[in-house]
Coordinates of C-alpha atoms and ligand atoms in Angstrom, one line a residue:
M1 CA -74.4 -38.0 10.5
K2 CA -75.7 -41.6 10.3
Q3 CA -75.4 -43.3 7.1
A4 CA -75.9 -46.7 5.7
T5 CA -73.7 -48.4 3.2
L6 CA -73.9 -51.8 1.2
I7 CA -70.9 -53.9 1.5
I8 CA -70.5 -57.0 -0.7
I9 CA -67.8 -59.6 -0.1
K10 CA -67.4 -60.8 -3.8
P11 CA -66.8 -64.4 -4.9
D12 CA -63.0 -63.9 -4.9
G13 CA -63.1 -62.8 -1.3
L14 CA -65.1 -65.9 -0.3
K15 CA -63.0 -68.3 -2.4
K16 CA -59.9 -66.8 -0.8
S17 CA -61.3 -67.3 2.7
L18 CA -61.2 -63.7 3.5
T19 CA -64.5 -63.2 5.1
G20 CA -63.1 -63.2 8.6
N21 CA -60.3 -60.8 7.7
I22 CA -62.6 -58.4 5.9
L23 CA -65.2 -58.3 8.8
T24 CA -62.4 -57.7 11.2
R25 CA -61.1 -54.8 9.2
L26 CA -64.5 -53.3 8.9
S27 CA -65.0 -53.6 12.6
E28 CA -62.3 -51.1 13.1
T29 CA -64.9 -48.6 11.8
K30 CA -67.0 -49.2 14.9
L31 CA -70.1 -49.2 12.6
E32 CA -73.0 -51.5 13.3
I33 CA -74.0 -54.4 11.0
V34 CA -77.8 -53.9 10.6
G35 CA -78.4 -56.6 7.8
A36 CA -76.3 -59.6 6.4
K37 CA -77.0 -62.5 4.2
I38 CA -75.4 -64.8 1.6
V39 CA -76.9 -64.4 -1.9
K40 CA -76.8 -66.4 -5.0
V41 CA -76.7 -63.4 -7.6
S42 CA -79.0 -63.7 -10.5
R43 CA -78.1 -62.2 -13.8
E44 CA -81.0 -59.7 -13.4
L45 CA -79.6 -58.7 -9.9
A46 CA -76.0 -58.3 -11.3
E47 CA -77.1 -56.2 -14.2
E48 CA -79.2 -53.9 -12.1
H49 CA -76.4 -53.5 -9.6
Y50 CA -73.8 -52.6 -12.2
K51 CA -76.1 -50.8 -14.6
H52 CA -73.9 -47.6 -14.5
L53 CA -71.3 -49.8 -16.4
K54 CA -73.6 -51.1 -19.0
D55 CA -71.6 -49.4 -21.9
K56 CA -68.2 -50.3 -20.7
P57 CA -66.2 -52.9 -22.6
F58 CA -65.6 -54.9 -19.3
F59 CA -69.4 -55.0 -18.4
E60 CA -70.0 -58.7 -19.3
E61 CA -66.8 -59.8 -17.3
V62 CA -67.9 -57.8 -14.3
I63 CA -71.3 -59.5 -14.4
R64 CA -69.7 -63.0 -14.8
Y65 CA -67.4 -61.9 -11.8
I66 CA -70.1 -60.8 -9.3
Q67 CA -72.1 -64.0 -10.2
G68 CA -69.1 -66.1 -9.3
E69 CA -68.5 -67.7 -12.7
L70 CA -64.9 -66.7 -12.5
H71 CA -64.3 -68.4 -9.1
D72 CA -66.7 -71.3 -9.1
R73 CA -68.3 -69.8 -6.1
R74 CA -71.9 -68.8 -7.0
K75 CA -72.5 -66.5 -3.9
V76 CA -71.6 -63.4 -2.3
M77 CA -72.1 -62.1 1.2
A78 CA -74.1 -58.9 1.3
L79 CA -74.0 -56.7 4.5
V80 CA -75.4 -53.2 5.5
Y81 CA -73.3 -51.2 7.7
W82 CA -74.8 -48.2 9.7
G83 CA -73.3 -45.4 11.6
A84 CA -71.5 -42.0 11.4
D85 CA -69.9 -41.4 8.1
A86 CA -70.3 -45.1 7.1
I87 CA -69.6 -44.5 3.3
A88 CA -66.4 -42.6 3.6
K89 CA -65.0 -45.0 6.5
C90 CA -65.8 -48.1 4.4
R91 CA -64.5 -46.7 1.0
Q92 CA -61.3 -45.6 2.8
L93 CA -60.8 -49.1 4.3
A94 CA -61.7 -50.7 0.9
G95 CA -59.2 -48.7 -1.1
S96 CA -59.1 -47.6 -4.8
T97 CA -61.2 -49.5 -7.3
N98 CA -57.9 -50.7 -9.2
P99 CA -56.2 -53.1 -6.6
E100 CA -52.9 -52.2 -8.0
E101 CA -53.3 -48.5 -7.4
A102 CA -55.0 -49.1 -4.0
D103 CA -52.8 -48.4 -0.8
P104 CA -51.4 -51.8 0.1
T105 CA -52.8 -51.5 3.7
T106 CA -56.4 -51.3 2.2
I107 CA -58.6 -54.5 1.7
R108 CA -58.4 -54.2 -2.1
G109 CA -54.7 -53.2 -2.0
A110 CA -53.8 -56.2 0.3
Y111 CA -56.1 -58.9 -1.3
G112 CA -57.2 -57.7 -4.9
R113 CA -55.5 -58.4 -8.1
I114 CA -56.1 -57.8 -11.9
T115 CA -56.9 -60.8 -14.0
T116 CA -55.3 -61.5 -17.3
S117 CA -58.5 -60.6 -19.0
G118 CA -58.3 -57.1 -17.2
V119 CA -61.0 -57.5 -14.6
Y120 CA -60.4 -55.8 -11.3
E121 CA -60.9 -58.5 -8.8
N122 CA -61.1 -56.3 -5.9
V123 CA -62.7 -58.5 -3.1
I124 CA -65.4 -56.2 -1.9
H125 CA -68.0 -53.8 -3.1
V126 CA -68.8 -50.6 -1.1
S127 CA -71.4 -48.0 -2.1
A128 CA -69.9 -44.8 -3.3
N129 CA -72.2 -42.2 -2.0
E130 CA -75.6 -41.9 -0.1
E131 CA -77.7 -41.9 -3.3
E132 CA -76.0 -45.2 -4.6
A133 CA -76.1 -46.7 -1.1
E134 CA -80.0 -46.2 -0.9
R135 CA -80.5 -47.7 -4.3
E136 CA -78.3 -50.6 -3.6
I137 CA -79.6 -51.4 -0.3
K138 CA -83.1 -51.3 -1.6
L139 CA -82.0 -53.6 -4.5
W140 CA -80.3 -56.2 -2.3
F141 CA -82.5 -56.1 0.9
Q142 CA -86.1 -56.0 1.9
P143 CA -87.2 -53.9 4.8
D144 CA -87.8 -56.8 7.2
E145 CA -84.1 -58.1 6.5
I146 CA -82.6 -54.9 8.1
I147 CA -83.0 -54.2 11.9
V148 CA -83.4 -50.4 11.6
E149 CA -85.8 -48.5 9.4
L150 CA -83.3 -46.9 7.1
Y151 CA -85.8 -45.6 4.5
P152 CA -89.6 -45.0 4.5
I153 CA -91.7 -48.3 4.4
K154 CA -95.2 -49.0 3.2
E155 CA -97.3 -52.0 3.9
V156 CA -99.0 -53.7 0.9
I157 CA -101.2 -56.7 0.7
I158 CA -100.1 -59.3 -1.8
K159 CA -102.5 -61.7 -3.1
E160 CA -101.8 -65.2 -4.4
K161 CA -98.2 -64.8 -4.4
K162 CA -96.2 -68.2 -4.7
I163 CA -93.6 -68.5 -2.0
R164 CA -91.3 -71.4 -0.8
V165 CA -91.8 -72.7 2.7
W166 CA -90.4 -75.6 4.6
A167 CA -92.0 -78.8 3.7
Ligands
LIG201 O1 -66.4 -50.8 -7.1 P1 -66.1 -49.3 -7.3 O2 -67.3 -48.3 -6.9 O3 -64.8 -48.9 -6.6 O4 -65.9 -49.0 -8.9 P2 -66.9 -49.0 -10.1 O5 -66.4 -48.0 -11.2 O6 -68.3 -48.8 -9.7 O7 -66.8 -50.4 -10.8 C1 -67.5 -51.5 -10.2 C2 -66.6 -52.7 -10.5 O8 -66.3 -53.0 -11.8 C3 -65.2 -52.5 -9.8 O9 -65.2 -52.8 -8.4 C4 -64.3 -53.6 -10.5 O10 -64.6 -54.9 -9.9 C5 -64.9 -53.5 -11.9 N1 -64.3 -52.7 -12.8 C6 -63.2 -53.3 -13.6 O11 -63.1 -54.5 -13.6 N2 -62.5 -52.6 -14.5 C7 -62.6 -51.2 -14.4 N3 -61.9 -50.4 -15.3 C8 -63.5 -50.6 -13.6 C9 -64.3 -51.3 -12.8
LIG202 MG1 -69.1 -48.3 -7.8

């Protein structure tokens, strides 16, 4: 069954120049990239993305981490991968959440680390299941930023919305 999954190359992945390696590893899955962009993560987006961790003692550090404050790299790369069993394939390549427990041949096992303050710097995010993937893809991407119609879309007319255009 075709599935979509959100992948985020986190600020440590960008700082360590791992983008190419990670995309090469992910290409082993033969999945299709249907959306991709560089995002400067707002506090609001970070909190919404990690809202399931709101009550954890490490929540604040994880927010700082995804916003790039631990790496002086205030950006991430967000991608949507699409194809058969996308979630399981990408989770498997990513490895366990804790990089020290992750199989060393996985992305997190090979490139992740635990900081002295205890944050799992694990290089990439991968949606854990279909429900999470849908919530996260809708959070990070607008329908027109993805080249296939993954979820139902509606058209709305927005009046007097201020947007930025090239001067
Ligand atoms: O990312 P994943 O779905 O594998 O794990 P999660 O439980 O949804 O946690 C999200 C992120 O929080 C992880 O990827 C880690 O970066 C961080 N985390 C941590 O630093 N320490 C933990 N004990 C658990 C998660
Ligand atoms: Mg998760």
